[in-house]
XYZ file of C-alpha atoms in Angstrom:
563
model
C 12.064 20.207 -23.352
C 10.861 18.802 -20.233
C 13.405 16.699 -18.235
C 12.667 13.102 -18.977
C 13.039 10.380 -16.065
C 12.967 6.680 -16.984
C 11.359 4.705 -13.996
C 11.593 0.700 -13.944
C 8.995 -0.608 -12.664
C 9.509 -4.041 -10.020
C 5.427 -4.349 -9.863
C 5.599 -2.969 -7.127
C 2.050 -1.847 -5.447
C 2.871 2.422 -4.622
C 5.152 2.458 -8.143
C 2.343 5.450 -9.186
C 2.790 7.560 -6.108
C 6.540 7.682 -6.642
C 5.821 8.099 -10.530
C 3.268 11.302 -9.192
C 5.791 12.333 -6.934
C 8.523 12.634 -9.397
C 6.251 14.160 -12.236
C 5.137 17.015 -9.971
C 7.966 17.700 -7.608
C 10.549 17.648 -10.649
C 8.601 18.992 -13.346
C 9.514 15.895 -15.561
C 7.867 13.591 -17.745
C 8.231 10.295 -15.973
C 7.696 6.894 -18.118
C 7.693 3.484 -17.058
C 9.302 0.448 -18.175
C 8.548 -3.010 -16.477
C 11.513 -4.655 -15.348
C 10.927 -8.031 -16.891
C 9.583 -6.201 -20.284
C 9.731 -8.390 -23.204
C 10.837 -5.625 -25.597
C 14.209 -6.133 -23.983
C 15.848 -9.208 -23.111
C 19.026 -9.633 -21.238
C 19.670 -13.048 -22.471
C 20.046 -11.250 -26.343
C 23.727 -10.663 -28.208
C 22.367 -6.874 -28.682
C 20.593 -6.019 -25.022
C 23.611 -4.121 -23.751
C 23.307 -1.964 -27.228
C 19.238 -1.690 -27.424
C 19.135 -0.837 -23.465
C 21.620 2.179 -24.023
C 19.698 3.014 -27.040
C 16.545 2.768 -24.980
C 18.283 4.945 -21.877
C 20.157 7.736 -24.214
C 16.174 9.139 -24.373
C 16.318 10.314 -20.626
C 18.287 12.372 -18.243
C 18.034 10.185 -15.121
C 16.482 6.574 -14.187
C 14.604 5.971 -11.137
C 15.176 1.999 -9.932
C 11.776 1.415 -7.672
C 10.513 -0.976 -4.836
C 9.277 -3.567 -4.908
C 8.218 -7.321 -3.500
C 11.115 -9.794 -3.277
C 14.533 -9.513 -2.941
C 18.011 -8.291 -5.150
C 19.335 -11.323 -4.437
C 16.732 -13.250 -6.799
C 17.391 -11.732 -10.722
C 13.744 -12.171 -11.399
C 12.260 -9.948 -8.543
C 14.840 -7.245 -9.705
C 15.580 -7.701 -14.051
C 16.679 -4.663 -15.658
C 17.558 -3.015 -12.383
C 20.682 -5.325 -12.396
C 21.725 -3.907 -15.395
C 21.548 -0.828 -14.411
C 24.501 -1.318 -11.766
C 26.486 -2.938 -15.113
C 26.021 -0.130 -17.731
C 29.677 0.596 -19.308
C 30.889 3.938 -19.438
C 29.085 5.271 -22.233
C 26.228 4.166 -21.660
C 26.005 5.802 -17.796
C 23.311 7.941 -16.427
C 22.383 9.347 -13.127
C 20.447 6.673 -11.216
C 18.273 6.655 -7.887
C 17.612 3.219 -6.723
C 14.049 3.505 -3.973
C 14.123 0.494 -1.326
C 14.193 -2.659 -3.555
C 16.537 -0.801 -6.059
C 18.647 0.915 -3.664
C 19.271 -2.804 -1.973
C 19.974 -4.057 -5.656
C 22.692 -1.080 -5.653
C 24.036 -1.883 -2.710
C 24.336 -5.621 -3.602
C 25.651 -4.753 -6.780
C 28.925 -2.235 -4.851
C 29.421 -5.784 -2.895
C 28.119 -5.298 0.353
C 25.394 -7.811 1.418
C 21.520 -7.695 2.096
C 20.011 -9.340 5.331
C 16.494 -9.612 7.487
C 15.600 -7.268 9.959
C 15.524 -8.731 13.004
C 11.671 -7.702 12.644
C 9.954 -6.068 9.506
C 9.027 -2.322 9.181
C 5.731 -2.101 7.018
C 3.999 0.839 7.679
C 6.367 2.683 10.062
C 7.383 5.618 10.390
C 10.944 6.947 11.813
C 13.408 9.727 12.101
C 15.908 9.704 9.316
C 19.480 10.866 10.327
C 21.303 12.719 7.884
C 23.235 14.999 10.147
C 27.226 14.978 9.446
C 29.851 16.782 11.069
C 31.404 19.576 9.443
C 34.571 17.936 8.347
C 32.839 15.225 6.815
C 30.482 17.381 4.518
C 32.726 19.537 3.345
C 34.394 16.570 1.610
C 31.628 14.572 0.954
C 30.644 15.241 -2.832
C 26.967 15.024 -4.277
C 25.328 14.792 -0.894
C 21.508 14.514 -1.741
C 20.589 15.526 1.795
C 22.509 18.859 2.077
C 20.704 21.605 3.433
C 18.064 19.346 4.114
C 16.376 19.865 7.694
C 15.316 17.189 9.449
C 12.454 14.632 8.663
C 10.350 11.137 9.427
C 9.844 8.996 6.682
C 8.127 5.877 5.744
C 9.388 1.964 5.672
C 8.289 -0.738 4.064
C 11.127 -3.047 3.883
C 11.876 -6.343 5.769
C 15.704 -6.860 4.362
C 18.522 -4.183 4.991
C 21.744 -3.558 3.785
C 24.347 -4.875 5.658
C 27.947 -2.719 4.898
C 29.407 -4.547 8.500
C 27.341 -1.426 11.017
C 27.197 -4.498 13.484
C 30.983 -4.739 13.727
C 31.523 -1.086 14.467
C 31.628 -0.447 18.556
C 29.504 1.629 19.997
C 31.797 3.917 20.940
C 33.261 4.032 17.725
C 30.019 4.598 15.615
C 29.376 8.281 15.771
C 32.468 9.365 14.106
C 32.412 5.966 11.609
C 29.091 5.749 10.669
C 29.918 7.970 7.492
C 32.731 6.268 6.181
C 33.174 3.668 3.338
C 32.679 0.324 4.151
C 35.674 -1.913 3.466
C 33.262 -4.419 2.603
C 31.623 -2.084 -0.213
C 34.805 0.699 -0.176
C 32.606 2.376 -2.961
C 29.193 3.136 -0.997
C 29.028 6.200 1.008
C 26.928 6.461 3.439
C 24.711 9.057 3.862
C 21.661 8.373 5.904
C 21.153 6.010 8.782
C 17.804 4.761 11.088
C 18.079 3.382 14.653
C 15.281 0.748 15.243
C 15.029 0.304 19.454
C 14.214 -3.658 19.581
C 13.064 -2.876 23.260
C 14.952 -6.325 24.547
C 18.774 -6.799 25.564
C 20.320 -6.530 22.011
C 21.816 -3.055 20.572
C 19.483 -0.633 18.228
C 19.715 -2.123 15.082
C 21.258 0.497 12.268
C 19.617 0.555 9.050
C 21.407 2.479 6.209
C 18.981 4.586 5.120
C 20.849 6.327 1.923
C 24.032 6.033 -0.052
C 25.615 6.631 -3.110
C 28.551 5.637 -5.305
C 31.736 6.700 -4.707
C 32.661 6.807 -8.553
C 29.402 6.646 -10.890
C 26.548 8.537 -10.538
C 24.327 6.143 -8.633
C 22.199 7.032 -5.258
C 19.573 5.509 -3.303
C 17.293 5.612 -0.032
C 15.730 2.773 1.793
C 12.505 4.432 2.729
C 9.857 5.867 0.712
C 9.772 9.472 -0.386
C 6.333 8.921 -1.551
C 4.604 7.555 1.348
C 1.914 10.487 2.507
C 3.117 10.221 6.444
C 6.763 10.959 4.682
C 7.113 14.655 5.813
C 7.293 16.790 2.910
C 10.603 18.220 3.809
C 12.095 15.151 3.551
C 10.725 15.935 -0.525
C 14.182 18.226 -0.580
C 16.359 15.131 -1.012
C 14.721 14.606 -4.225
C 14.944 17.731 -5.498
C 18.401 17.988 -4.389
C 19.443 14.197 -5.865
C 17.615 15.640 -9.341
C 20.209 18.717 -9.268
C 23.207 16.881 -9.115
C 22.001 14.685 -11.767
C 21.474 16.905 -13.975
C 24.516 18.678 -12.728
C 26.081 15.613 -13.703
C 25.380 15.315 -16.837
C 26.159 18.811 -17.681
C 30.163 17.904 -16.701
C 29.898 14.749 -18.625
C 28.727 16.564 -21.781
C 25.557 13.850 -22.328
C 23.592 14.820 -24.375
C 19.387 13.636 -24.241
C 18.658 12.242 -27.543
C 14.944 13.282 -28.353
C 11.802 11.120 -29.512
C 12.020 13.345 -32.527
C 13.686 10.845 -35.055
C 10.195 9.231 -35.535
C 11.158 5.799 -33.253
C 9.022 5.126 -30.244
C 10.106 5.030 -26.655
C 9.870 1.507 -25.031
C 8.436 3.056 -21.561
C 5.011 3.871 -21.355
C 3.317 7.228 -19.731
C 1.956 6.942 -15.984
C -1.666 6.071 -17.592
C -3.215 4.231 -19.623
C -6.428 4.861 -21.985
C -9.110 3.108 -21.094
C -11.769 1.042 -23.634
C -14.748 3.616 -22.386
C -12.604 6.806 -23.237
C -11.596 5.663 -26.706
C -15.735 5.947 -27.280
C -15.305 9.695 -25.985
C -12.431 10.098 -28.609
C -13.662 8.582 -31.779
C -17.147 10.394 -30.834
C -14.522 13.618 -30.603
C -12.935 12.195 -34.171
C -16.308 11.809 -35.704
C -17.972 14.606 -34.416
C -20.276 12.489 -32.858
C -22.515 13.194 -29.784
C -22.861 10.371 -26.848
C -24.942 11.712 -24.268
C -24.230 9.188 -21.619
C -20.178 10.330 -21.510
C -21.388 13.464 -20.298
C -21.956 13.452 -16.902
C -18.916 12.166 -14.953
C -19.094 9.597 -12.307
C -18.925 9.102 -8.366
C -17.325 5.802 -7.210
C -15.010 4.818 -3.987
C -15.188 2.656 -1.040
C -12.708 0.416 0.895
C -12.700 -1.997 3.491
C -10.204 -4.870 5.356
C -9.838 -8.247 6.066
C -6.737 -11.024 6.001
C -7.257 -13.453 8.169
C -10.347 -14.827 7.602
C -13.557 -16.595 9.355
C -17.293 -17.530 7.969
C -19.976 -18.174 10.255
C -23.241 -20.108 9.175
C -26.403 -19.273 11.111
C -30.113 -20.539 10.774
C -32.506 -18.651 10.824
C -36.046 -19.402 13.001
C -38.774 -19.621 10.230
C -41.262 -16.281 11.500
C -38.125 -13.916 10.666
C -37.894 -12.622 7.114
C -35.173 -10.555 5.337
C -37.221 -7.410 6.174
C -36.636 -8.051 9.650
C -32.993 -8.249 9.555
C -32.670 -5.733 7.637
C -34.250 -3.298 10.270
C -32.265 -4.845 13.087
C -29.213 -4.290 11.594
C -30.317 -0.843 10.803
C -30.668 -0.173 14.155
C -27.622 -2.130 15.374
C -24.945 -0.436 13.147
C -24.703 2.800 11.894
C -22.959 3.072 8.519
C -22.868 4.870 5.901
C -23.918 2.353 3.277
C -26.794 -0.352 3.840
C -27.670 -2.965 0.983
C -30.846 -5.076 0.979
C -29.544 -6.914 -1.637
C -26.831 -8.347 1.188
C -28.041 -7.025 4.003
C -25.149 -5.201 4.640
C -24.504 -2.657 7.210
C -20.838 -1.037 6.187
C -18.864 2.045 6.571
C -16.099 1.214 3.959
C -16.522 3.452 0.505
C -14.513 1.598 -1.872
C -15.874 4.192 -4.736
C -18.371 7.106 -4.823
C -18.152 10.104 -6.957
C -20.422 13.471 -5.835
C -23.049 14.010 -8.463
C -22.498 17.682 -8.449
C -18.770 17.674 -8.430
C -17.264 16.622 -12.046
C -14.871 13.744 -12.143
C -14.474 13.183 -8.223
C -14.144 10.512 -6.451
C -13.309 9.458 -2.496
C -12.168 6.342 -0.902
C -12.614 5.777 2.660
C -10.008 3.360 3.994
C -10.934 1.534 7.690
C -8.382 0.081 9.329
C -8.590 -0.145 13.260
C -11.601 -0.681 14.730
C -12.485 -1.252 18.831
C -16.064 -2.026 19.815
C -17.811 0.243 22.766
C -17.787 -1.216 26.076
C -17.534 0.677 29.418
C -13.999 0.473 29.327
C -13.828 2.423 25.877
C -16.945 4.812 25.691
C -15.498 7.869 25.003
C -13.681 8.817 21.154
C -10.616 10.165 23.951
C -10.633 6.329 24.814
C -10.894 4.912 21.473
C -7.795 7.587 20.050
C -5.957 5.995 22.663
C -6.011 2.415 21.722
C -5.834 2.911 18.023
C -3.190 5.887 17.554
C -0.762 3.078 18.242
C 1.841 1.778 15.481
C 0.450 -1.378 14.604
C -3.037 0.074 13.791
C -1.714 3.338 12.196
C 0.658 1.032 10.018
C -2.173 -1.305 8.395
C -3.679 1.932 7.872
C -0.986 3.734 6.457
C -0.266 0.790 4.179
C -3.745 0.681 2.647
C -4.267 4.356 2.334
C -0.491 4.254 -0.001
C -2.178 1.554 -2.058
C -5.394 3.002 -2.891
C -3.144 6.559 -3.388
C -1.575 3.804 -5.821
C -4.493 3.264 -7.331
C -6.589 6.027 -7.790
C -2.840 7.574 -9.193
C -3.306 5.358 -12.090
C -6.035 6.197 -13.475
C -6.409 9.680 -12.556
C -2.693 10.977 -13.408
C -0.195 12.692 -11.382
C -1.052 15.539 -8.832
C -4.703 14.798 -8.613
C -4.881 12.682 -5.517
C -5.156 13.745 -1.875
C -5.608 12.767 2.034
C -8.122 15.424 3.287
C -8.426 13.334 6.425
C -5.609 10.881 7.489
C -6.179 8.458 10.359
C -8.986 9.841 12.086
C -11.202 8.304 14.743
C -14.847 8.053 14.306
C -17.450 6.999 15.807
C -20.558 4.639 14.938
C -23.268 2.636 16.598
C -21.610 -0.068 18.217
C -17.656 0.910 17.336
C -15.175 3.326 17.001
C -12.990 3.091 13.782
C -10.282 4.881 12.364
C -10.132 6.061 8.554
C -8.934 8.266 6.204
C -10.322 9.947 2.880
C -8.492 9.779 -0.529
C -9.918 11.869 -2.789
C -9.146 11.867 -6.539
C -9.994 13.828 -9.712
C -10.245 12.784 -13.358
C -8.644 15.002 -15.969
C -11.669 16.849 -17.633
C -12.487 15.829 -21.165
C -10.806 17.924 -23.639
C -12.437 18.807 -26.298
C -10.920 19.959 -30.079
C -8.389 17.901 -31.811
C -7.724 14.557 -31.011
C -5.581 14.166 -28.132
C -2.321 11.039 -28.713
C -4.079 7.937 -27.167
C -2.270 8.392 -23.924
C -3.914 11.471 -22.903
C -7.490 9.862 -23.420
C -9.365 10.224 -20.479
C -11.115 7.338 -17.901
C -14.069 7.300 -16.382
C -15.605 6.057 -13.268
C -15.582 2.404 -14.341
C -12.083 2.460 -14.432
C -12.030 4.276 -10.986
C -13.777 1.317 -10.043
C -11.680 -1.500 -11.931
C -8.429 -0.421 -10.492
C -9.666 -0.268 -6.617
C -10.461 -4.117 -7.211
C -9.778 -6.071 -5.149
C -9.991 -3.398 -2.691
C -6.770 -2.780 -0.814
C -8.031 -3.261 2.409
C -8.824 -6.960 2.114
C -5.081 -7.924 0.051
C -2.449 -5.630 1.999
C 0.305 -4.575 0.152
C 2.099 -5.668 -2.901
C -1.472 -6.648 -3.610
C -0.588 -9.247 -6.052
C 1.879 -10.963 -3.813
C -0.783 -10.778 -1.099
C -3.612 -12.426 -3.312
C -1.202 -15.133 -3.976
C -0.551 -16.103 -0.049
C -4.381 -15.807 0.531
C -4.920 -17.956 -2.151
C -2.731 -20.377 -0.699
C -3.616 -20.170 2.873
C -7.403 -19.733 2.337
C -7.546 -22.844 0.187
C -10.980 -22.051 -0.939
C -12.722 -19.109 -2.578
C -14.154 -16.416 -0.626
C -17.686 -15.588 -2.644
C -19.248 -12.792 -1.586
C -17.633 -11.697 1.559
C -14.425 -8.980 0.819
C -15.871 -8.158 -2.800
C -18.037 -5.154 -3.347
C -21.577 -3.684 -3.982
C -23.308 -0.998 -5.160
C -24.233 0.396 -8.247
C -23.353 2.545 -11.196
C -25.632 4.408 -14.001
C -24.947 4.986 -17.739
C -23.509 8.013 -16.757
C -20.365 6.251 -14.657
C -21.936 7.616 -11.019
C -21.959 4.902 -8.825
C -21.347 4.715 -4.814
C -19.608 0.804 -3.577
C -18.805 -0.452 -0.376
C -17.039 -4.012 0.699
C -19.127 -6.668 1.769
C -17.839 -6.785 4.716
C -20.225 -6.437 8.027
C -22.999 -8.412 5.959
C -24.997 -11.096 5.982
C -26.105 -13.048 3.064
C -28.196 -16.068 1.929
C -28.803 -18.469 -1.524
C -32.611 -18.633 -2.177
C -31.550 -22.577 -1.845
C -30.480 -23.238 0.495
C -32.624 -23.722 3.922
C -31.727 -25.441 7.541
C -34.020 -28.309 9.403
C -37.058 -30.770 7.581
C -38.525 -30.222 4.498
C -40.931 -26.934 5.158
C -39.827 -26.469 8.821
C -36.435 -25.346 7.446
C -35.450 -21.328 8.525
C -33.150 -19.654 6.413
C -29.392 -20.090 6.582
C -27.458 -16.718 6.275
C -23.487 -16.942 6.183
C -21.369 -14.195 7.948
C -17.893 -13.580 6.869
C -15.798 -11.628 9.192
C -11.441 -10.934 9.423
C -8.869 -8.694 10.129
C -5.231 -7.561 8.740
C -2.554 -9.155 10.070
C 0.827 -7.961 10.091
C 3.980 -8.323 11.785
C 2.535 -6.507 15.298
C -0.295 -9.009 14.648
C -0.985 -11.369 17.645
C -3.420 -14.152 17.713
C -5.302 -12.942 20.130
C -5.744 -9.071 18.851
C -6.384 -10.530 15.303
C -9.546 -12.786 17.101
C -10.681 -9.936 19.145
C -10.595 -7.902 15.850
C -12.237 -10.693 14.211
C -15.007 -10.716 16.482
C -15.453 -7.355 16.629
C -16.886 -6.810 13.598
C -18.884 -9.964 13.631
C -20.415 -8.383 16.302
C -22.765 -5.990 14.830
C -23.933 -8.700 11.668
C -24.486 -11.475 14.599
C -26.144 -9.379 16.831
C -29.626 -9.262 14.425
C -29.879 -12.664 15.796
C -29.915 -11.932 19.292
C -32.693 -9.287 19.479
């Protein structure tokens, strides 16, 4: 039997890379169990006996990230019980940023702010101990491990008392217990350079517990600018768990006695491949399911501006529609919009079955004589804050594309590269994905039924690049800031035949107008056309590079008007 790995999920927007990450990496069968699921409530006389009942089915739990914080029982649920399971009932546990805070919270140490957040960046991990102290240091996830970058998303910290420790002092105590949390050892740390007067602030990167068989990191394992020998902790943390429960003597009880797990698989069926099963069933033939289908395409935008133009009476939509041509070079134009936009949210290659490729654009710089070489344009964008919104979106749409497709059949072909176009240079990167071929013979259980390209499509909505990351979270804050609803501007277009081969792009870069509405007297009126235009802010946002930005890419839409 395959190792089985319970991972509860804090709706968090990469939970699917680390659930791809752990399927392939560990050979396991990874299932996933909402945090707040209402097939198990805390506030019940029999939770503590249906959650070990639920748990005895697996050989390790995986707490994940998430949005939030451990302090607040509703961003964390079942994770807290985790930290509370009695004796019996225990299991080797790896809690991933939001879950290894909620460990640490839960050993008594505290959780704090950053003095600034780290979205999106990427920094040495140190792991190095001295001699003495790994020799006696027991279950050490990151032993033999060589050393590795990896990924942060976190804002909050654990704070064991690093900032009382002197400078002086630190080297030698960094690695022992906390007196605040004399269970927690430490096993990883970060140093984040603040650039002003103050100290480098220390970030526990990794611990475990002294007595149970709980670890955790801080960053994430999954991110793709992790390195990938940084993927040797995991391997490592799975071998003493397992190694753990061989000297406990617990035992995996099997799904075999007929009653169904509570955790779900790391897909779901979708509505279009139950028509390719029952035709399967029936031994029925649907010709349309047979081709697969071509969809991907991404954009950005958070902050967020709309400008309103008339337009003189002797120019038609033809017109524009040439002049933008001309103006922008992209790799998608729509007449329907008038849109002139490199961003693929979702395309799939006719000739290649079941593959599809995002392009994610994050970074963009217009051409002036100042930047008119690419050499110039790497320059100004291969800097943190612009490699960190990309980053970010390129994890989410990984996160994406991972749920439909399944585990192990996502990739980054090209990460963060430059390009050049018309009027700007931009950086992107390609995700590619593939759909599990259809497999034909007896019916396959429910979960294995395959998607298609709608539901390519459907889960790259809204498209990462105008939300950020959690994407729900985000949505919510836009909402609320925004205050009004943004039409056509950050959704998508394109199209898709019966066969599920489409090609969609944001509307971002584009133009559009309502047949009516019209500018000036009755039959003098031009056309009005409305011009949406934003950019991703984040915490190495300023007001002025975020306007810039903003203006940017207004500038190849507006400039129609000009010529």
């Amino acid at each position: 039997m395959r190792p089985q790995i319970l991972f509860l999920d804090a709706y968090d927007s990469f939970t699917n890379n680390i659930v791809s990450l752990l399927t392939t990496l560990l050979d396991a069968d990874v299932h996933v169990l909402p945090i707040d699921t209402p097939l198990l409530d805390p506030q019940s006389p029999d939770f503590a006996h249906a959650f070990g009942r639920e748990l005895a089915h697996y050989h390790a739990v995986v707490c994940g990230p998430g949005p939030g914080s451990p302090d607040h029982e509703a961003d964390v649920g079942l994770i807290r019980a985790i930290w509370a399971l009695g004796h019996d009932d225990l299991l080797p546990v790896l809690g991933v940023c939001l879950g290894f805070q909620s460990l640490v919270l839960s050993a008594g140490a505290r959780v704090r702010r950053l003095r600034r957040g780290l979205h999106g960046m990427v920094r040495p991990i140190d792991h190095h101990k001295p001699a003495a102290v790994a020799r006696k240091l027991k279950g050490d996830m990151f032993h033999a491990v060589p050393p590795f970058s990896a990924t942060l998303y976190h804002s909050l910290c654990a704070d064991v008392g690093q900032d009382a420790v002197p400078a002086a002092a630190w080297p030698a105590r960094r690695w022992d217990a906390p007196s605040v949390a004399p269970d927690l050892l430490p096993l990883a740390w970060a140093s984040e350079d603040r650039g002003d007067r103050e100290a480098s602030e220390r970030i526990l990167m990794a611990a475990r517990h002294r007595a149970k068989p709980f670890w955790g990191v801080q960053y994430h394992p999954e991110s793709v600018c992790t390195h990938a020998a940084g993927h040797a902790v995991l391997r490592n943390w799975f071998r003493e768990a397992m190694r753990w429960n061989a000297e406990a003597q617990r035992d995996v009880v099997t799904a075999s006695d007929g009653r169904p797990l509570l955790a779900r698989h790391a897909t779901r069926p979708s509505l279009l491949s139950q028509v390719r099963r029952l035709a399967d069933e029936h031994a029925a033939s649907v010709p349309w399911t047979e081709t697969t289908s071509p969809l991907a395409t991404v954009g950005l935008d958070c902050a967020y501006t709309r400008k309103t133009l008339a337009l003189p009476p002797h120019l038609g939509v033809p017109d524009l529609v040439e002049m933008l041509r001309r103006g922008t070079a992209a790799s998608s134009e729509h007449i329907i919009l008038d849109s002139a936009n490199a961003d693929k949210l979702a395309s799939g290659a006719a000739d290649v079955r079941g593959r599809y490729s995002i392009i994610a654009l994050d970074g963009t710089v217009r051409k002036s004589a100042a930047v008119a070489t690419l050499a110039a344009a790497e320059a100004i964008l291969h800097v943190p804050k612009e490699e960190a919104e990309n980053l970010m979106i390129v994890d989410l749409v990984r996160h994406d594309l991972h749920g439909v497709c399944g585990p192990g059949r996502v990739a980054v072909p090209h990460l963060m590269r430059v390009e050049e176009y018309a009027s700007v240079f931009q950086m992107i990167t390609v995700v590619d994905a593939r759909l599990p071929e259809r497999r034909r013979g007896p019916i396959q259980p429910q979960a294995d039924a395959p998607h298609t390209g709608l539901d390519v499509l459907a889960a790259s909505l809204p498209p990462g690049s105008m939300t950020g990351a959690p994407k729900k979270r985000s949505c919510e804050l836009l909402a609320e800031l925004e205050g009004r609803e943004r039409g056509l501007y950050s959704g998508v277009i394109g199209y898709m035949d019966v066969t599920g081969r489409g090609d969609w792009s944001v509307t971002i870069r584009t133009m559009w107008r309502w047949d009516d509405e019209e500018e000036g007297e009755e039959g003098e009126g031009g056309d009005v056309w409305h011009i949406g235009a934003g950019g991703a802010v984040t915490i190495l946002s300023t007001p002025e590079g975020e306007t810039e930005e903003m203006f940017t890419k207004l500038a190849g839409p507006l400039g129609v008007f000009s010529q």
